[in-house]
């Protein structure tokens, strides 16, 4: 049986993951604001440091997997903008950086990060928002969305989820992660019925947009089903899954962007390989 860290363990999809892992006999170290083994506010540097240290000490330095589900939704409010960056982005990458050695110690660890289909279905998310977050500068990211006024929160939310998904894809294939036996992947849900979505639906302007949003299969997703996907992505079935973003969103991403992906690799990415190939031919 394994030891798993789960952030956002007190509610919604994180909670449903905890229920499944504990029912299967695993040990879960939950992290949340309250109602978890480790109480930590991931919007603050101290809270993130505490979560890292406390999980490492409870796990005795070895983690079989981690699920990063703590997150805030795009509910409007200028005061929420920095929290969206610090919880949804730093609350994932700083924890994973801190837990990496413990994940590596397990030899075959799996990590599932919660992204969102807002990454590919929100138009006009500024590149500089994503760039600022990837450089760890939440204040700069907040400044970059202020011009959107009451639409700043969805921009910051989508920006935080794009940044965290890119962080996963950039790191998943490196020797520190893939090379250390850690499988790092993203689950990108659409609208799933959890307290987070209920909060959005209780804001009339938000509710109108959400209910009008095209979902080809109709309705909202179920937290338990998403947790089943997470458990699958933590299992041996994911040994060959690396840097993938798995969309479970009722078809919205495919509806908006049927031809955007898959796309051929840009030639520039292949230049180092072409050079190696030419050298190999020259040496024969
Ligand atoms: P939820 O609101 O039910 O659960 C989120 C958990 O994160 C809560 O227990 C909350 O206390 C915790 N959290 C929030 N701020 C925190 C902080 N500062 N420190 C520590 N913990 C904190 O939400 P849900 O829906 O289960 O969301 C899980 C993940 O899925 C989130 O990352 C969310 O962005 C993402 N997501 C959710 C979608 C939905 O429609 N429900 C759609 C796409 C992505």
CSV table of N, CA and C and ligand atoms in Angstrom, one decimal, residues 7-14 31-33 40-43 68-73 87-88 114-117 157 161 188-197 200, ligand 1:
chain,number,residue,atom,x,y,z
A,7,UNK,N,-3.6,17.6,-2.0
A,7,UNK,CA,-4.0,18.9,-1.5
A,7,UNK,C,-5.4,19.2,-2.0
A,8,UNK,N,-6.1,20.1,-1.2
A,8,UNK,CA,-7.5,20.3,-1.5
A,8,UNK,C,-8.3,19.1,-1.1
A,9,UNK,N,-7.8,18.4,0.0
A,9,UNK,CA,-8.4,17.1,0.4
A,9,UNK,C,-9.7,17.2,1.1
A,10,UNK,N,-10.1,18.5,1.5
A,10,UNK,CA,-11.3,18.6,2.3
A,10,UNK,C,-12.6,18.8,1.6
A,11,UNK,N,-12.5,18.9,0.2
A,11,UNK,CA,-13.7,19.2,-0.5
A,11,UNK,C,-13.6,18.7,-2.0
A,12,UNK,N,-14.8,18.6,-2.6
A,12,UNK,CA,-14.8,18.4,-4.0
A,12,UNK,C,-14.1,17.2,-4.5
A,13,UNK,N,-13.3,17.4,-5.6
A,13,UNK,CA,-12.6,16.3,-6.3
A,13,UNK,C,-11.5,15.8,-5.4
A,14,UNK,N,-10.8,16.7,-4.7
A,14,UNK,CA,-9.7,16.2,-3.8
A,14,UNK,C,-10.2,15.3,-2.8
A,31,UNK,N,-3.9,17.9,2.6
A,31,UNK,CA,-3.5,19.3,2.9
A,31,UNK,C,-4.6,20.2,2.5
A,32,UNK,N,-5.0,21.0,3.4
A,32,UNK,CA,-6.1,21.9,3.1
A,32,UNK,C,-6.1,23.0,4.2
A,33,UNK,N,-7.0,24.0,4.0
A,33,UNK,CA,-7.0,25.1,4.9
A,33,UNK,C,-7.4,24.6,6.3
A,40,UNK,N,-2.9,24.0,6.1
A,40,UNK,CA,-1.9,25.0,5.6
A,40,UNK,C,-2.6,25.9,4.6
A,41,UNK,N,-2.3,27.2,4.6
A,41,UNK,CA,-2.8,28.1,3.7
A,41,UNK,C,-1.8,28.3,2.5
A,42,UNK,N,-2.2,27.7,1.4
A,42,UNK,CA,-1.2,27.6,0.3
A,42,UNK,C,-1.1,28.9,-0.5
A,43,UNK,N,-1.9,30.0,0.0
A,43,UNK,CA,-1.7,31.3,-0.7
A,43,UNK,C,-0.5,32.0,-0.1
A,68,UNK,N,-2.5,17.2,-6.7
A,68,UNK,CA,-2.5,18.7,-6.4
A,68,UNK,C,-3.9,19.2,-6.9
A,69,UNK,N,-4.8,19.1,-5.9
A,69,UNK,CA,-6.2,19.5,-6.3
A,69,UNK,C,-6.6,20.8,-5.6
A,70,UNK,N,-5.9,21.3,-4.7
A,70,UNK,CA,-6.3,22.6,-4.0
A,70,UNK,C,-6.3,23.7,-5.1
A,71,UNK,N,-7.3,24.5,-5.1
A,71,UNK,CA,-7.4,25.5,-6.1
A,71,UNK,C,-8.6,26.4,-5.8
A,72,UNK,N,-8.5,27.6,-6.4
A,72,UNK,CA,-9.6,28.6,-6.3
A,72,UNK,C,-10.2,28.8,-7.6
A,73,UNK,N,-11.5,29.0,-7.7
A,73,UNK,CA,-12.3,29.3,-8.9
A,73,UNK,C,-12.2,30.7,-9.3
A,87,UNK,N,-2.3,30.3,-5.0
A,87,UNK,CA,-2.8,29.0,-4.7
A,87,UNK,C,-2.7,28.1,-6.0
A,88,UNK,N,-3.2,28.5,-7.1
A,88,UNK,CA,-3.3,27.7,-8.3
A,88,UNK,C,-2.0,27.4,-8.9
A,114,UNK,N,-4.2,19.2,-11.0
A,114,UNK,CA,-5.4,19.6,-11.6
A,114,UNK,C,-5.2,20.9,-12.4
A,115,UNK,N,-5.4,20.8,-13.7
A,115,UNK,CA,-5.5,21.9,-14.6
A,115,UNK,C,-6.9,22.3,-14.8
A,116,UNK,N,-7.3,22.6,-16.0
A,116,UNK,CA,-8.7,23.0,-16.3
A,116,UNK,C,-8.8,23.1,-17.8
A,117,UNK,N,-10.1,22.9,-18.3
A,117,UNK,CA,-10.3,23.2,-19.7
A,117,UNK,C,-10.4,24.7,-20.0
A,157,UNK,N,-7.5,33.2,-13.6
A,157,UNK,CA,-7.7,31.8,-13.4
A,157,UNK,C,-7.1,30.9,-14.6
A,161,UNK,N,-3.9,28.3,-14.7
A,161,UNK,CA,-4.0,26.9,-15.1
A,161,UNK,C,-3.1,26.6,-16.3
A,188,UNK,N,-7.3,17.8,-16.8
A,188,UNK,CA,-8.0,19.1,-17.1
A,188,UNK,C,-9.5,18.9,-17.2
A,189,UNK,N,-10.2,19.1,-16.0
A,189,UNK,CA,-11.7,19.0,-16.0
A,189,UNK,C,-12.4,20.1,-16.7
A,190,UNK,N,-13.6,19.8,-17.2
A,190,UNK,CA,-14.5,20.9,-17.5
A,190,UNK,C,-15.3,21.3,-16.3
A,191,UNK,N,-16.6,21.7,-16.4
A,191,UNK,CA,-17.4,22.1,-15.3
A,191,UNK,C,-17.8,20.9,-14.5
A,192,UNK,N,-17.3,20.7,-13.3
A,192,UNK,CA,-17.7,19.5,-12.5
A,192,UNK,C,-18.4,20.0,-11.2
A,193,UNK,N,-19.5,19.3,-10.9
A,193,UNK,CA,-20.3,19.8,-9.8
A,193,UNK,C,-19.7,19.5,-8.4
A,194,UNK,N,-19.1,20.6,-7.9
A,194,UNK,CA,-18.4,20.6,-6.6
A,194,UNK,C,-18.7,21.9,-5.9
A,195,UNK,N,-18.3,22.1,-4.7
A,195,UNK,CA,-18.5,23.4,-4.0
A,195,UNK,C,-18.0,24.6,-4.8
A,196,UNK,N,-16.8,24.3,-5.5
A,196,UNK,CA,-16.2,25.4,-6.3
A,196,UNK,C,-17.2,25.9,-7.4
A,197,UNK,N,-17.8,24.9,-8.1
A,197,UNK,CA,-18.7,25.3,-9.2
A,197,UNK,C,-20.0,25.9,-8.6
A,200,UNK,N,-19.7,29.4,-8.1
A,200,UNK,CA,-19.8,30.2,-9.3
A,200,UNK,C,-21.2,30.3,-9.8
B,1,LIG,P1,-13.4,22.7,-4.2
B,1,LIG,O1,-13.6,24.1,-3.9
B,1,LIG,O2,-14.5,21.7,-3.8
B,1,LIG,O3,-12.1,22.1,-3.5
B,1,LIG,C1,-10.9,22.9,-3.5
B,1,LIG,C2,-10.2,22.7,-2.2
B,1,LIG,O4,-9.0,23.6,-2.3
B,1,LIG,C3,-11.0,23.2,-1.0
B,1,LIG,O5,-11.0,22.2,0.0
B,1,LIG,C4,-10.3,24.4,-0.5
B,1,LIG,O6,-10.3,24.6,0.9
B,1,LIG,C5,-8.9,24.2,-1.0
B,1,LIG,N1,-8.1,25.4,-1.0
B,1,LIG,C6,-8.5,26.6,-1.6
B,1,LIG,N2,-7.7,27.6,-1.3
B,1,LIG,C7,-6.7,27.0,-0.5
B,1,LIG,C8,-5.6,27.5,0.2
B,1,LIG,N3,-5.3,28.8,0.2
B,1,LIG,N4,-4.8,26.7,0.9
B,1,LIG,C9,-5.2,25.4,1.0
B,1,LIG,N5,-6.2,24.8,0.4
B,1,LIG,C10,-7.0,25.6,-0.3
B,1,LIG,O7,-13.0,22.6,-5.7
B,1,LIG,P2,-12.9,21.4,-6.8
B,1,LIG,O8,-14.0,21.8,-7.8
B,1,LIG,O9,-12.9,20.1,-6.2
B,1,LIG,O10,-11.5,21.8,-7.5
B,1,LIG,C11,-10.4,20.9,-7.4
B,1,LIG,C12,-9.4,21.4,-8.5
B,1,LIG,O11,-10.0,21.3,-9.8
B,1,LIG,C13,-9.1,22.9,-8.4
B,1,LIG,O12,-7.7,23.1,-8.7
B,1,LIG,C14,-9.9,23.6,-9.5
B,1,LIG,O13,-9.3,24.8,-10.0
B,1,LIG,C15,-9.9,22.5,-10.5
B,1,LIG,N6,-11.1,22.6,-11.5
B,1,LIG,C16,-12.3,22.5,-11.0
B,1,LIG,C17,-13.4,22.6,-11.9
B,1,LIG,C18,-14.8,22.5,-11.5
B,1,LIG,O14,-15.7,22.8,-12.3
B,1,LIG,N7,-15.2,22.2,-10.3
B,1,LIG,C19,-13.1,22.7,-13.4
B,1,LIG,C20,-11.7,22.7,-13.7
B,1,LIG,C21,-10.7,22.7,-12.8
